[in-house]
PDB file of C-alpha atoms in Angstrom:
ATOM      1  CA  MET E 156    -138.066 149.436  42.694  1.00 74.00           C
ATOM      2  CA  PRO E 157    -139.623 152.872  41.680  1.00 81.00           C
ATOM      3  CA  SER E 158    -143.053 153.419  42.781  1.00 83.00           C
ATOM      4  CA  GLU E 159    -144.163 154.375  39.265  1.00 76.00           C
ATOM      5  CA  ALA E 160    -143.224 150.673  38.398  1.00 75.00           C
ATOM      6  CA  ILE E 161    -145.715 149.129  40.926  1.00 79.00           C
ATOM      7  CA  LEU E 162    -149.061 148.416  39.738  1.00 76.00           C
ATOM      8  CA  VAL E 163    -151.741 147.657  42.227  1.00 81.00           C
ATOM      9  CA  GLU E 164    -155.055 146.049  41.290  1.00 82.00           C
ATOM     10  CA  ASP E 165    -157.764 145.999  43.992  1.00 86.00           C
ATOM     11  CA  LYS E 166    -160.907 145.204  42.033  1.00 88.00           C
ATOM     12  CA  SER E 167    -160.615 141.316  41.469  1.00 89.00           C
ATOM     13  CA  THR E 168    -161.967 138.760  43.898  1.00 89.00           C
ATOM     14  CA  ASN E 169    -159.683 135.949  42.709  1.00 86.00           C
ATOM     15  CA  THR E 170    -156.336 135.122  41.240  1.00 85.00           C
ATOM     16  CA  GLN E 171    -157.485 134.702  37.585  1.00 86.00           C
ATOM     17  CA  GLU E 172    -159.557 137.993  37.687  1.00 90.00           C
ATOM     18  CA  ASN E 173    -156.604 139.827  39.293  1.00 89.00           C
ATOM     19  CA  LEU E 174    -154.221 138.860  36.683  1.00 88.00           C
ATOM     20  CA  LYS E 175    -156.668 139.571  33.850  1.00 88.00           C
ATOM     21  CA  HIS E 176    -157.336 143.050  35.309  1.00 88.00           C
ATOM     22  CA  CYS E 177    -153.586 143.512  35.499  1.00 84.00           C
ATOM     23  CA  ALA E 178    -153.200 142.575  31.963  1.00 82.00           C
ATOM     24  CA  ARG E 179    -155.755 145.226  30.996  1.00 84.00           C
ATOM     25  CA  LEU E 180    -154.130 147.786  33.185  1.00 83.00           C
ATOM     26  CA  LEU E 181    -150.797 147.218  31.718  1.00 80.00           C
ATOM     27  CA  ALA E 182    -152.109 147.454  28.125  1.00 79.00           C
ATOM     28  CA  GLU E 183    -153.656 150.739  28.977  1.00 80.00           C
ATOM     29  CA  LYS E 184    -150.573 152.062  30.823  1.00 75.00           C
ATOM     30  CA  ASP E 185    -147.725 150.672  28.471  1.00 70.00           C
ATOM     31  CA  GLY E 186    -149.573 150.219  25.318  1.00 69.00           C
ATOM     32  CA  GLY E 187    -149.132 146.467  25.668  1.00 62.00           C
ATOM     33  CA  ASN E 188    -145.291 146.803  25.777  1.00 66.00           C
ATOM     34  CA  ALA E 189    -144.792 146.213  29.515  1.00 64.00           C
ATOM     35  CA  GLY E 190    -142.435 142.985  28.810  1.00 75.00           C
ATOM     36  CA  ARG E 191    -142.232 140.555  31.725  1.00 82.00           C
ATOM     37  CA  ILE E 192    -144.066 141.402  35.002  1.00 84.00           C
ATOM     38  CA  LEU E 193    -143.195 140.412  38.521  1.00 86.00           C
ATOM     39  CA  VAL E 194    -146.074 138.542  40.476  1.00 88.00           C
ATOM     40  CA  VAL E 195    -145.540 139.077  44.073  1.00 88.00           C
ATOM     41  CA  THR E 196    -147.976 136.876  46.163  1.00 87.00           C
ATOM     42  CA  ASP E 197    -147.746 134.461  49.209  1.00 83.00           C
ATOM     43  CA  ASP E 198    -145.090 131.868  48.712  1.00 83.00           C
ATOM     44  CA  TYR E 199    -147.549 129.029  48.608  1.00 80.00           C
ATOM     45  CA  HIS E 200    -149.413 130.760  45.863  1.00 84.00           C
ATOM     46  CA  VAL E 201    -146.732 131.544  43.330  1.00 88.00           C
ATOM     47  CA  PHE E 202    -147.081 128.218  41.299  1.00 86.00           C
ATOM     48  CA  ARG E 203    -150.672 128.645  40.553  1.00 86.00           C
ATOM     49  CA  ALA E 204    -150.573 132.183  39.974  1.00 90.00           C
ATOM     50  CA  LEU E 205    -147.789 131.643  37.419  1.00 91.00           C
ATOM     51  CA  LEU E 206    -149.756 128.735  35.919  1.00 88.00           C
ATOM     52  CA  ILE E 207    -152.558 131.286  35.265  1.00 89.00           C
ATOM     53  CA  THR E 208    -150.227 134.013  33.736  1.00 91.00           C
ATOM     54  CA  ARG E 209    -149.009 131.347  31.266  1.00 90.00           C
ATOM     55  CA  GLU E 210    -152.597 130.544  30.372  1.00 86.00           C
ATOM     56  CA  LEU E 211    -153.308 134.217  29.825  1.00 86.00           C
ATOM     57  CA  GLY E 212    -150.228 134.665  27.956  1.00 86.00           C
ATOM     58  CA  ILE E 213    -148.500 137.088  30.267  1.00 87.00           C
ATOM     59  CA  PRO E 214    -144.921 136.730  30.540  1.00 89.00           C
ATOM     60  CA  ALA E 215    -144.117 136.669  34.238  1.00 91.00           C
ATOM     61  CA  ASP E 216    -141.764 135.750  36.954  1.00 92.00           C
ATOM     62  CA  GLY E 217    -142.982 135.168  40.451  1.00 92.00           C
ATOM     63  CA  VAL E 218    -141.727 136.029  44.014  1.00 92.00           C
ATOM     64  CA  GLY E 219    -143.309 134.652  47.031  1.00 88.00           C
ATOM     65  CA  ALA E 220    -143.599 136.498  50.632  1.00 85.00           C
ATOM     66  CA  HIS E 221    -143.116 134.195  53.597  1.00 85.00           C
ATOM     67  CA  VAL E 222    -146.072 132.876  55.402  1.00 77.00           C
ATOM     68  CA  ARG E 223    -146.261 132.236  59.046  1.00 78.00           C
ATOM     69  CA  LEU E 224    -146.004 128.518  59.815  1.00 75.00           C
ATOM     70  CA  TYR E 225    -149.534 128.359  61.793  1.00 72.00           C
ATOM     71  CA  PHE E 226    -151.233 129.567  58.468  1.00 72.00           C
ATOM     72  CA  SER E 227    -149.224 127.161  56.082  1.00 72.00           C
ATOM     73  CA  LEU E 228    -151.200 124.256  56.406  1.00 72.00           C
ATOM     74  CA  ASN E 229    -154.654 126.045  55.701  1.00 77.00           C
ATOM     75  CA  ALA E 230    -152.894 127.985  52.838  1.00 74.00           C
ATOM     76  CA  LEU E 231    -151.625 124.653  51.255  1.00 76.00           C
ATOM     77  CA  VAL E 232    -155.016 122.959  51.628  1.00 82.00           C
ATOM     78  CA  ARG E 233    -156.620 125.893  50.058  1.00 80.00           C
ATOM     79  CA  GLU E 234    -154.100 126.168  47.353  1.00 77.00           C
ATOM     80  CA  TRP E 235    -154.476 122.432  46.436  1.00 81.00           C
ATOM     81  CA  VAL E 236    -158.149 122.668  46.090  1.00 82.00           C
ATOM     82  CA  ALA E 237    -157.723 125.736  43.947  1.00 80.00           C
ATOM     83  CA  TYR E 238    -155.236 123.930  41.746  1.00 79.00           C
ATOM     84  CA  VAL E 239    -157.509 121.032  41.155  1.00 82.00           C
ATOM     85  CA  SER E 240    -160.278 123.305  40.360  1.00 82.00           C
ATOM     86  CA  LEU E 241    -158.046 125.093  37.868  1.00 79.00           C
ATOM     87  CA  ARG E 242    -157.335 121.873  36.306  1.00 81.00           C
ATOM     88  CA  ARG E 243    -160.760 120.434  36.691  1.00 83.00           C
ATOM     89  CA  ASN E 244    -161.015 118.937  33.180  1.00 86.00           C
ATOM     90  CA  PHE E 245    -157.687 116.945  33.573  1.00 86.00           C
ATOM     91  CA  TYR E 246    -158.586 115.665  37.096  1.00 83.00           C
ATOM     92  CA  THR E 247    -162.057 114.639  35.836  1.00 87.00           C
ATOM     93  CA  LYS E 248    -160.681 112.693  33.078  1.00 90.00           C
ATOM     94  CA  LEU E 249    -157.961 111.261  35.147  1.00 89.00           C
ATOM     95  CA  THR E 250    -160.621 110.117  37.841  1.00 87.00           C
ATOM     96  CA  ILE E 251    -162.819 108.558  35.034  1.00 90.00           C
ATOM     97  CA  ALA E 252    -159.729 106.665  33.588  1.00 91.00           C
ATOM     98  CA  LEU E 253    -158.643 105.337  37.248  1.00 92.00           C
ATOM     99  CA  LEU E 254    -162.298 104.280  38.040  1.00 91.00           C
ATOM    100  CA  VAL E 255    -162.532 102.314  34.386  1.00 90.00           C
ATOM    101  CA  VAL E 256    -159.102 100.608  35.196  1.00 91.00           C
ATOM    102  CA  TYR E 257    -160.468  99.823  38.731  1.00 90.00           C
ATOM    103  CA  LEU E 258    -163.624  98.500  37.394  1.00 86.00           C
ATOM    104  CA  VAL E 259    -161.895  96.447  34.607  1.00 86.00           C
ATOM    105  CA  ALA E 260    -159.488  95.092  37.111  1.00 84.00           C
ATOM    106  CA  SER E 261    -162.096  94.211  39.739  1.00 83.00           C
ATOM    107  CA  GLY E 262    -164.021  92.352  36.967  1.00 77.00           C
ATOM    108  CA  PHE E 263    -160.916  90.537  35.829  1.00 68.00           C
ATOM    109  CA  ASN E 264    -160.327  89.613  39.357  1.00 68.00           C
ATOM    110  CA  ALA E 265    -163.804  88.346  40.121  1.00 67.00           C
ATOM    111  CA  ALA E 266    -163.717  86.160  36.763  1.00 65.00           C
ATOM    112  CA  LEU E 267    -160.376  84.508  38.114  1.00 66.00           C
ATOM    113  CA  ALA E 268    -162.209  83.747  41.418  1.00 60.00           C
TER     114      ALA E 268
END
């Protein structure tokens, strides 16, 4: 890949900021005609990064770099927490729905006893 095709963004503190800044940099560089971009990140992180590009309307593909096994468990837990945070509204509604079902079932079970 030619070096002029590589865009490095180093001002952000999280994935969403990084992708927003990259979208802005691409718009400045190519006038918004960049086409599909390639997001290169850790292999455990590709899924969430591509979810964010979709939310931002950035056409993208992803490639994951290998992560050492000793770091994988920590990375997996961190990614899961970040994914749940990203989908906070959905998981809040799901938790409330499950709680309601549980309370209704518990009340129904108590009424039968």
